[in-house]
Short mmCIF file of N, CA and C in Angstrom, two decimals:
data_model
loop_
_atom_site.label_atom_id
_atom_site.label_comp_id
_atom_site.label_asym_id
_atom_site.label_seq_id
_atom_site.Cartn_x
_atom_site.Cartn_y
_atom_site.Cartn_z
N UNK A 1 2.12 -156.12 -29.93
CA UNK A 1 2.67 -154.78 -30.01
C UNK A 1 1.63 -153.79 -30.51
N UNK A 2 0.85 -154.46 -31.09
CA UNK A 2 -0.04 -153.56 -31.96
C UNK A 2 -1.00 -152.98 -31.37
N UNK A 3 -1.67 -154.51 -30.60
CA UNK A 3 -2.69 -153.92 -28.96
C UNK A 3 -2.39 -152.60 -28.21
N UNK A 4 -1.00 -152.76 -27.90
CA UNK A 4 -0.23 -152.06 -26.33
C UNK A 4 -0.12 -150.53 -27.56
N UNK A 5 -0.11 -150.44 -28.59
CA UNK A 5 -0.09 -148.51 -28.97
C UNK A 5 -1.13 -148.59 -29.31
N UNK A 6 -2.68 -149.33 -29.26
CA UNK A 6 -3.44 -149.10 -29.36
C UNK A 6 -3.98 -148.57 -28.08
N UNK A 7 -4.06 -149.37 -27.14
CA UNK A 7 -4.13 -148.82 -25.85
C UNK A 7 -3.59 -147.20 -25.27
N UNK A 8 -2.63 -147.17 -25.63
CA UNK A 8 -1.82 -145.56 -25.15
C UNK A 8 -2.49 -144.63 -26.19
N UNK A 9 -2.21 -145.02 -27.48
CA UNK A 9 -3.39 -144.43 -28.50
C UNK A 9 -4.75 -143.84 -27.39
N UNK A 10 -4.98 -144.61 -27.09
CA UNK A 10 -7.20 -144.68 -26.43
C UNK A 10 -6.76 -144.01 -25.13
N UNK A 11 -5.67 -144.55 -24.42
CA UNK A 11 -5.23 -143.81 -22.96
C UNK A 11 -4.85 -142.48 -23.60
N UNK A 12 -4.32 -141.96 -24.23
CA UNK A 12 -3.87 -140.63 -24.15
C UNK A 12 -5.26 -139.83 -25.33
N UNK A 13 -6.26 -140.20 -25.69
CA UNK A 13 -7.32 -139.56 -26.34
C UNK A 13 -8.27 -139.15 -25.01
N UNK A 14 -8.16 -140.34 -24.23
CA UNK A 14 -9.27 -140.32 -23.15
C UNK A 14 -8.46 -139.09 -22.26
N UNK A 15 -7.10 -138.88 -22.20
CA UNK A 15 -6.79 -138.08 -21.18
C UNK A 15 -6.38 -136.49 -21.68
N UNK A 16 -6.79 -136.34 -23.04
CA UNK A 16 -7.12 -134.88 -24.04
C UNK A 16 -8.95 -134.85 -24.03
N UNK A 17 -9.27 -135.56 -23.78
CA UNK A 17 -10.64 -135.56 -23.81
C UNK A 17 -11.57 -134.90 -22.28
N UNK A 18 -10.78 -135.53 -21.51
CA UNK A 18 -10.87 -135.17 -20.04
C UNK A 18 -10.42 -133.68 -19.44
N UNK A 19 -9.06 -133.29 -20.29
CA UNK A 19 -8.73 -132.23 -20.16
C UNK A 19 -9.86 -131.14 -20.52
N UNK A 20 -9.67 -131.43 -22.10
CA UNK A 20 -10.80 -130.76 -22.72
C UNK A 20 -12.28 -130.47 -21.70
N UNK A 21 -12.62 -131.27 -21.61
CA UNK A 21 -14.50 -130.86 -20.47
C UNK A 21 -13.59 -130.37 -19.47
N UNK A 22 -12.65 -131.10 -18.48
CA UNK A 22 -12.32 -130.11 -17.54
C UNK A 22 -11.81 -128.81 -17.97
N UNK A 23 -11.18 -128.11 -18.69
CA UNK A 23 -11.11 -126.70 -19.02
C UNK A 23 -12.44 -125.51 -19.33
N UNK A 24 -13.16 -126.65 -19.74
CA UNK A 24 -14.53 -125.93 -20.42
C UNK A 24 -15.31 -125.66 -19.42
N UNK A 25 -14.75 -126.32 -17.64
CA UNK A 25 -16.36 -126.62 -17.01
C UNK A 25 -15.91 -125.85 -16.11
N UNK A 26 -16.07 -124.44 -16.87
CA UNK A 26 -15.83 -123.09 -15.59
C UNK A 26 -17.46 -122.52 -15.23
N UNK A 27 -17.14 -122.07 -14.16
CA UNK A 27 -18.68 -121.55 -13.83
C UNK A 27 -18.47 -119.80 -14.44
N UNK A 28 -19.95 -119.25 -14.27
CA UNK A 28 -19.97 -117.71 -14.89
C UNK A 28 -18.70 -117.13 -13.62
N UNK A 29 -18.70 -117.56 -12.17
CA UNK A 29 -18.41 -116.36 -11.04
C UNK A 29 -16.44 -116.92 -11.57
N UNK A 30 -16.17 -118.14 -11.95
CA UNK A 30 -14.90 -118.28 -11.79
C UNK A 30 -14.29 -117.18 -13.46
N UNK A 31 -15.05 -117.45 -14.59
CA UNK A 31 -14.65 -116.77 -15.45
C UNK A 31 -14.63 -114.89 -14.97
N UNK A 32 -15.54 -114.46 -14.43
CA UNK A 32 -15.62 -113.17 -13.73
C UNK A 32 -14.57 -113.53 -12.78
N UNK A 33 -13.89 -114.09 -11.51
CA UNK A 33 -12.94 -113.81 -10.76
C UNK A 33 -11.76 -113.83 -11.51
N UNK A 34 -11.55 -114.52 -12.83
CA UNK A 34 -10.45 -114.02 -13.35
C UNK A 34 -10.43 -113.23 -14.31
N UNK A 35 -11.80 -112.53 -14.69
CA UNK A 35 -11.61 -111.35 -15.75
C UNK A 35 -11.28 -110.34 -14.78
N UNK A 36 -11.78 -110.27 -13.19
CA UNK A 36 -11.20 -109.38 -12.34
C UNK A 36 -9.48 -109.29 -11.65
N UNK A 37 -9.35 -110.59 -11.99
CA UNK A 37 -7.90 -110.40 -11.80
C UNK A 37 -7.22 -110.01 -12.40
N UNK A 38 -7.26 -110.13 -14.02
CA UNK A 38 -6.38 -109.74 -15.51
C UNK A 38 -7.12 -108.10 -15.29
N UNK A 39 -8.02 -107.40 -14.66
CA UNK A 39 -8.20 -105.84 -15.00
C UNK A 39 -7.64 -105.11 -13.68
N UNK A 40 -7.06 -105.68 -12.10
CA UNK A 40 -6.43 -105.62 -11.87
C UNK A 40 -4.97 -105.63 -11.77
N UNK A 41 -4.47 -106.51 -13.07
CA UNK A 41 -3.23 -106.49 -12.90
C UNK A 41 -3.14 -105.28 -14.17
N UNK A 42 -3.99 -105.42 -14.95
CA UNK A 42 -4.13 -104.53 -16.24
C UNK A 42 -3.68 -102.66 -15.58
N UNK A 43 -4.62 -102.72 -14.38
CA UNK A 43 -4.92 -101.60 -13.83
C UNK A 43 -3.33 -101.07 -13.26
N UNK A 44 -2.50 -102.11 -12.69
CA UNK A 44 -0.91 -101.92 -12.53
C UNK A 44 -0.32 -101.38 -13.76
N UNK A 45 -0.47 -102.39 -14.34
CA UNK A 45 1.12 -102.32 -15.59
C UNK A 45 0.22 -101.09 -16.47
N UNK A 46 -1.09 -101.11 -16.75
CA UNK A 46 -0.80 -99.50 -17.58
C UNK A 46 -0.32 -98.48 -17.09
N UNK A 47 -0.09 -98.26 -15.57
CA UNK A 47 0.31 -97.09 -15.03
C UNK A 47 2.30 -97.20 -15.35
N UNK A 48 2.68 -98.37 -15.61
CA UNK A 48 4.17 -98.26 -15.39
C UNK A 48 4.48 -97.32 -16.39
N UNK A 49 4.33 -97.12 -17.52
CA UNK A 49 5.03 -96.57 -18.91
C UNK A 49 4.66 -94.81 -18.59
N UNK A 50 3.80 -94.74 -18.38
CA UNK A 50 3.14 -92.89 -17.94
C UNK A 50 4.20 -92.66 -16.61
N UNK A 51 4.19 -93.10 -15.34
CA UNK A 51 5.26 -93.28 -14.20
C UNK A 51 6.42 -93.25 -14.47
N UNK A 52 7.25 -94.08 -15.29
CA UNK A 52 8.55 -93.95 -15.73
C UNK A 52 9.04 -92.50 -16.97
N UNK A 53 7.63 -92.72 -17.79
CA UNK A 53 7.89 -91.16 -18.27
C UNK A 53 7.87 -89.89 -17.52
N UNK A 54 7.10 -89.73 -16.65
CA UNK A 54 7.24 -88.87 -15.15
C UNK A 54 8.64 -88.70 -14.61
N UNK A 55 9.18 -89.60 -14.27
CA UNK A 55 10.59 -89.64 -14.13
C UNK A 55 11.80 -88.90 -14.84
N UNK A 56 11.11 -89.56 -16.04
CA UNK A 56 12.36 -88.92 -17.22
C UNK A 56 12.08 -87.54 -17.25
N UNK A 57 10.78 -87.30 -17.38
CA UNK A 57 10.53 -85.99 -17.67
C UNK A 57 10.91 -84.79 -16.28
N UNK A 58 11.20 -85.25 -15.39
CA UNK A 58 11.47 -84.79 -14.17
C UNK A 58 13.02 -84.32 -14.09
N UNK A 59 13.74 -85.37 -14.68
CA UNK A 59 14.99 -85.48 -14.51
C UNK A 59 16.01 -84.22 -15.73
N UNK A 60 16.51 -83.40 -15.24
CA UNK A 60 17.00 -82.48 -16.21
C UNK A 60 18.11 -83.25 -17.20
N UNK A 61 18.38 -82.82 -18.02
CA UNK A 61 19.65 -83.62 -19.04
C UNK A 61 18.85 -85.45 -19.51
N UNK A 62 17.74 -85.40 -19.22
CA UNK A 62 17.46 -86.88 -19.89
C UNK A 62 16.06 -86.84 -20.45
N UNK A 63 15.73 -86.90 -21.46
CA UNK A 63 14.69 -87.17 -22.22
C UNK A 63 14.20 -88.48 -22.90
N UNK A 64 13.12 -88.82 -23.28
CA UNK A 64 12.68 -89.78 -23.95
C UNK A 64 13.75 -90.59 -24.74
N UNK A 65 14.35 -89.75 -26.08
CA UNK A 65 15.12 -90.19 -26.83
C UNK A 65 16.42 -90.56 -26.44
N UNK A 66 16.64 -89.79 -25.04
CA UNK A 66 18.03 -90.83 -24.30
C UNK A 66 17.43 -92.09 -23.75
N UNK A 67 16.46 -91.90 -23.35
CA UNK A 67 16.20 -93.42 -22.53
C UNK A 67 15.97 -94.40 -23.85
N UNK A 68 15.49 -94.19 -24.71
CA UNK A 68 15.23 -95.07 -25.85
C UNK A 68 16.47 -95.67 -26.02
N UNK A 69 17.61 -94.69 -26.38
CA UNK A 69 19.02 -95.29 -27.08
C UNK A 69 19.60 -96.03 -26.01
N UNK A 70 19.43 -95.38 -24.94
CA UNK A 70 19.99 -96.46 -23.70
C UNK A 70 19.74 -97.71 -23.63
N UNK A 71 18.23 -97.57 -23.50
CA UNK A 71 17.69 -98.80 -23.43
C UNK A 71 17.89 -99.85 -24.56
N UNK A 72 17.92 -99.65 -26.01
CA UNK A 72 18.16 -100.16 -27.07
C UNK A 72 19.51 -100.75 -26.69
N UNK A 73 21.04 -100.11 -26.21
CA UNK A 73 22.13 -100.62 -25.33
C UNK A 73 21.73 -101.83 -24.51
N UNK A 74 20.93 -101.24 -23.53
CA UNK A 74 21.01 -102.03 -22.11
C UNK A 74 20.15 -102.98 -21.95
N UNK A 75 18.79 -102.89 -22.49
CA UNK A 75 17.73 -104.14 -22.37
C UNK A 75 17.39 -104.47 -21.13
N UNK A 76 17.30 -103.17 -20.41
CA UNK A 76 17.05 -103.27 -19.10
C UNK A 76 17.94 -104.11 -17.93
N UNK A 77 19.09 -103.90 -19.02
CA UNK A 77 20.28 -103.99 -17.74
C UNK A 77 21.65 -102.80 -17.78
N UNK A 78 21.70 -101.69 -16.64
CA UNK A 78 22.26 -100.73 -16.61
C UNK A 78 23.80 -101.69 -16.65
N UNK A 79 24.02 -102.52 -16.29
CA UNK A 79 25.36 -102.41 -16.74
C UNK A 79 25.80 -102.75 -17.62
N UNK A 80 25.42 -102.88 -18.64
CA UNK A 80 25.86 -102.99 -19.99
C UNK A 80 26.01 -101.98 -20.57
N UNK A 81 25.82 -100.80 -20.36
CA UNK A 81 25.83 -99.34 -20.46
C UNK A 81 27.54 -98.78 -20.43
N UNK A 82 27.84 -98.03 -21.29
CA UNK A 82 29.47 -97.58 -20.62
C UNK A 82 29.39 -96.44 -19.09
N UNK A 83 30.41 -96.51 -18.69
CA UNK A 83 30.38 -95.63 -17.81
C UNK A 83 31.53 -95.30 -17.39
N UNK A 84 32.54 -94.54 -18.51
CA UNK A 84 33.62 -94.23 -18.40
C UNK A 84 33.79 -92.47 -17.93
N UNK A 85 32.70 -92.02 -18.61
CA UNK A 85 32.71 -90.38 -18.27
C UNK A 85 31.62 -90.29 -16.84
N UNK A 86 31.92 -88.57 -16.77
CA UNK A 86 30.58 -88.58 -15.22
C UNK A 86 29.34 -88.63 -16.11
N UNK A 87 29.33 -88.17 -17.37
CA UNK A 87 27.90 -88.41 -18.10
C UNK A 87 27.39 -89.56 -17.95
N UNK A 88 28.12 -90.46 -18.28
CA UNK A 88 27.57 -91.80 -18.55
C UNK A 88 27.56 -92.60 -17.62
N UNK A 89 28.60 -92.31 -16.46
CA UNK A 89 27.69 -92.23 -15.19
C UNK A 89 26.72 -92.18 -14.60
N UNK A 90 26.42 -91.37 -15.10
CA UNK A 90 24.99 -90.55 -14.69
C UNK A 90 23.71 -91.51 -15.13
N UNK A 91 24.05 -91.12 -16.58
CA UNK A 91 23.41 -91.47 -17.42
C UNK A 91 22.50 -93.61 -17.15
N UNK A 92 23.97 -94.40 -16.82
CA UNK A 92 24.47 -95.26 -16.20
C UNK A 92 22.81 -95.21 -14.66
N UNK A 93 23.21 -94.51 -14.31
CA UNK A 93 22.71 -94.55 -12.30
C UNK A 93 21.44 -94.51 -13.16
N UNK A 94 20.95 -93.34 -13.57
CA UNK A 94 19.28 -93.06 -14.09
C UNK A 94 19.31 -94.41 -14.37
N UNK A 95 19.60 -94.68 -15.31
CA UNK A 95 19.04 -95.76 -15.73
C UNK A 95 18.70 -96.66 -15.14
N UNK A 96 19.79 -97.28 -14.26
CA UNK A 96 19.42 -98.31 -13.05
C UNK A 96 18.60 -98.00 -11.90
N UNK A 97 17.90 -96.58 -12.22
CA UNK A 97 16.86 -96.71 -11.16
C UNK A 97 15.45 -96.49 -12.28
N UNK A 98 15.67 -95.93 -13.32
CA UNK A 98 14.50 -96.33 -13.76
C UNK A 98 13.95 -97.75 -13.88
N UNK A 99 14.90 -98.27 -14.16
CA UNK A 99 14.20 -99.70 -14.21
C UNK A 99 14.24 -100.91 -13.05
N UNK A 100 14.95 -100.32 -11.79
CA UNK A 100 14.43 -100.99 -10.53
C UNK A 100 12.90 -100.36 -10.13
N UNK A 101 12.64 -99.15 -10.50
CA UNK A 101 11.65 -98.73 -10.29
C UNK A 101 10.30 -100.15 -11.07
N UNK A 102 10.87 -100.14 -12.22
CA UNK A 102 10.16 -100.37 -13.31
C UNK A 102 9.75 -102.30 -12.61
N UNK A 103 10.92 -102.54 -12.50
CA UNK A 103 10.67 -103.96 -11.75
C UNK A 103 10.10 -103.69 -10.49
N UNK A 104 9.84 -103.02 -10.18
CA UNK A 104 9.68 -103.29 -8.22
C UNK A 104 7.62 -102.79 -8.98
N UNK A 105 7.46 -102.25 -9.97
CA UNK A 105 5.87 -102.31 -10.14
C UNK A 105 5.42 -103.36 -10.89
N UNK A 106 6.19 -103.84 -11.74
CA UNK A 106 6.21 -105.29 -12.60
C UNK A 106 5.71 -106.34 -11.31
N UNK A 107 6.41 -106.54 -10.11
CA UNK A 107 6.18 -107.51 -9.52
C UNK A 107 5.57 -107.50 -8.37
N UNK A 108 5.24 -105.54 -8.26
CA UNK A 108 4.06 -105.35 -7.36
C UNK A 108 2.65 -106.61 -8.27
N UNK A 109 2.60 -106.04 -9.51
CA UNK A 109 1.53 -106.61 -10.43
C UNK A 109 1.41 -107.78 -10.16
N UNK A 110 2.14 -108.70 -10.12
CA UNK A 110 2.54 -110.32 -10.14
C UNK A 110 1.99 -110.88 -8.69
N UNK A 111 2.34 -110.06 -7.72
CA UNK A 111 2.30 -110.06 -6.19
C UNK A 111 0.57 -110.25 -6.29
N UNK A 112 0.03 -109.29 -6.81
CA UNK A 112 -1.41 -109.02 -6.81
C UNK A 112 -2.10 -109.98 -7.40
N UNK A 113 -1.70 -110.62 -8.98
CA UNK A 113 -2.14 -111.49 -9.21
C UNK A 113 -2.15 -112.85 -8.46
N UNK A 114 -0.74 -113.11 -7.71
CA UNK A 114 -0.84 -114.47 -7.40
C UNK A 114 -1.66 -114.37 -6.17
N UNK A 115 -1.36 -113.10 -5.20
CA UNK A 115 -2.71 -112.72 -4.25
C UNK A 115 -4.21 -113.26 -4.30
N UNK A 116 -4.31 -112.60 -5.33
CA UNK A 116 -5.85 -112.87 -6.17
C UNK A 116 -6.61 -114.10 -6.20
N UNK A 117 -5.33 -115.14 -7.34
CA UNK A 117 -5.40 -116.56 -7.70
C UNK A 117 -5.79 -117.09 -6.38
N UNK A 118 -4.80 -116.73 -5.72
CA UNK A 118 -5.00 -117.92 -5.13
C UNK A 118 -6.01 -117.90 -3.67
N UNK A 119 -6.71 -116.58 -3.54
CA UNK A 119 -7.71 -116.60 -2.92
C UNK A 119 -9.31 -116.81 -3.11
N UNK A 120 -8.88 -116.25 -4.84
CA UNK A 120 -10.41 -116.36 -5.13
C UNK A 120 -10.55 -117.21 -6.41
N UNK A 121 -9.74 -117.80 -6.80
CA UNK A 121 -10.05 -119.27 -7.59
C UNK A 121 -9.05 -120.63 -7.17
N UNK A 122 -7.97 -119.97 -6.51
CA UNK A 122 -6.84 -121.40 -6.39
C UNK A 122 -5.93 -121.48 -7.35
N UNK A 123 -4.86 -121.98 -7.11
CA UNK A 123 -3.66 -121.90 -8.07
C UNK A 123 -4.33 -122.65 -9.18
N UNK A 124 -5.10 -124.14 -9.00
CA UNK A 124 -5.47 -125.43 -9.92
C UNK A 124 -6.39 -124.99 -10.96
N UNK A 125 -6.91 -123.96 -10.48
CA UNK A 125 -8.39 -123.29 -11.49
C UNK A 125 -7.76 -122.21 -12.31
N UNK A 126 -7.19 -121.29 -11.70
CA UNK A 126 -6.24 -120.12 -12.36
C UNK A 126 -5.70 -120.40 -13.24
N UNK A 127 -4.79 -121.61 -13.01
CA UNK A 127 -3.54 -121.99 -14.24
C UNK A 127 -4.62 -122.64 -14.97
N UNK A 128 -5.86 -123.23 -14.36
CA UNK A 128 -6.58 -124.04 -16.02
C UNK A 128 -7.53 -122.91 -17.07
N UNK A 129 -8.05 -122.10 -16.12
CA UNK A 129 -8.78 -120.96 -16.69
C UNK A 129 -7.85 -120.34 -17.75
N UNK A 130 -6.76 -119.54 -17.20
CA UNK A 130 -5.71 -119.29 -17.66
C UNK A 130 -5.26 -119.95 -19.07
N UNK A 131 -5.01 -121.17 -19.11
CA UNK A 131 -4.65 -121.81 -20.06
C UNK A 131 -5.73 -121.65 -21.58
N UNK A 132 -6.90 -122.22 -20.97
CA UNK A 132 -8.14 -121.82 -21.18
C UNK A 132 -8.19 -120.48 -22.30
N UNK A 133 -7.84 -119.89 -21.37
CA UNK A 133 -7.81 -118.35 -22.05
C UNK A 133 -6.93 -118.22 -23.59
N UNK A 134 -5.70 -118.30 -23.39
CA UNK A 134 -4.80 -118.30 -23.95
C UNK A 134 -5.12 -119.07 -25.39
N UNK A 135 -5.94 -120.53 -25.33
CA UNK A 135 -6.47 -120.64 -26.35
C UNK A 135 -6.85 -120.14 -26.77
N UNK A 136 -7.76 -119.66 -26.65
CA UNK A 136 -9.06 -118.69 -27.23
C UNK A 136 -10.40 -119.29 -26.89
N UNK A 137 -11.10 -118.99 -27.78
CA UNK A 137 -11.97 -119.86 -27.80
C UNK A 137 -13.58 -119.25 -26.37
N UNK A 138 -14.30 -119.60 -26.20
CA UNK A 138 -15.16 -119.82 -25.23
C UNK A 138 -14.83 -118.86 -24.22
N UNK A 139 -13.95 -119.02 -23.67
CA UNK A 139 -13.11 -118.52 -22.60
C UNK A 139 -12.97 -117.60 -22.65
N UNK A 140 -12.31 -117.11 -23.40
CA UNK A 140 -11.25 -116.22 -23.89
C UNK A 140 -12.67 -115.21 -24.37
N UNK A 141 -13.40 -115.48 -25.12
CA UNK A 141 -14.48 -114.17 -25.48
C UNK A 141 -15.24 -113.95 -24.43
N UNK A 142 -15.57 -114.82 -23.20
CA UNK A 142 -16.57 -114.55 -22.12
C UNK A 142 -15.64 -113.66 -21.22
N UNK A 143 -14.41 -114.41 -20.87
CA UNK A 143 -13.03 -112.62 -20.28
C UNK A 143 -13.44 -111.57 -20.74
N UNK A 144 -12.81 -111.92 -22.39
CA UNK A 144 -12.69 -110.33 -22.86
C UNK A 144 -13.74 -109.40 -22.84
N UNK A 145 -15.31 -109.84 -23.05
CA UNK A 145 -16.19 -109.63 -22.51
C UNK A 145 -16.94 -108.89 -21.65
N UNK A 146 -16.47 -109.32 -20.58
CA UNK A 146 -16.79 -109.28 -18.87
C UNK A 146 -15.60 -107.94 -18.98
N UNK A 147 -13.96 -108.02 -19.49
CA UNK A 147 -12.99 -106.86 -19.15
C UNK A 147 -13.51 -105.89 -19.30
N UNK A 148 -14.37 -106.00 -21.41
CA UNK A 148 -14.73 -105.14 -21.76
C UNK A 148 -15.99 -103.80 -20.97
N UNK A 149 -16.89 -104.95 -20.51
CA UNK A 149 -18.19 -104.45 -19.33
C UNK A 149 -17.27 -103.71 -18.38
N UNK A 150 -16.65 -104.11 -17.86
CA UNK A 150 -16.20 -103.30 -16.68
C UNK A 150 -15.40 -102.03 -16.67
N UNK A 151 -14.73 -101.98 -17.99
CA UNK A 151 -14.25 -100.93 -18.37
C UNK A 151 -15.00 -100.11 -19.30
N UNK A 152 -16.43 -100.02 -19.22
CA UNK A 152 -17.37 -99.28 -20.12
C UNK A 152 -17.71 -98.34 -18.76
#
């Protein structure tokens, strides 16, 4: 008994060990194809919050501080909202198009990334780079890095 969790012991060191070099053994162009993918998707989602304020600010009878309290209600779901008067009606509809708006650029973003992945590193490299990243570490400062360069 003692052998056989020694073994899984050594089998599962050898297969954190393997992981480990394979995560690490990115080349310079794959860490750059995904610091270009994270400043493309970057390049989406900062525009959503300025865009949706455009909206509000467009819209007569609704300001910032209504969409806040709404939203604090709804959590980005309009029907949880009342909608017993034509106000809140209203109030109600805005809402559910601000934030179809808000999703339909969320997953423009997503669209782009998985675009990206999977042309210019592959789903298998992306999700390990990726992972990679998320640690920190190596990775993660040669990205931030490279984001930083490109946005100088």
């Amino acid at each position: 008994m003692r052998k056989l969790s020694k073994a899984v012991l050594a089998a599962m060191l050898l297969a954190f060990v393997a992981i480990n070099v394979q995560a690490q053994d990115f080349s310079d162009e794959d860490i750059k194809d995904y610091a270009v993918i994270l400043m493309a998707q970057k390049s989406i989602t900062d525009k959503i919050n300025p865009y949706i304020n455009s909206l509000i600010d467009q819209q007569e009878g609704f300001d910032g501080n209504m969409y806040n309290e709404l939203n604090a209600i709804a959590k980005g779901d309009a029907t949880k909202l009342p909608s017993s008067t034509e106000a809140e009606k209203f109030q109600q509809t805005f809402y559910a198009t601000l934030m179809k708006r808000k999703k339909d650029r969320e997953k423009g973003a997503g669209t782009v990334v998985r675009t990206l992945a999977k042309y210019s590193l592959g789903a298998k490299k992306y999700n390990a780079i990726k992972k990679a990243y998320k640690s920190g570490g190596d990775v993660k400062a040669k990205v931030d890095g490279l984001m930083a360069s490109m946005t100088a």
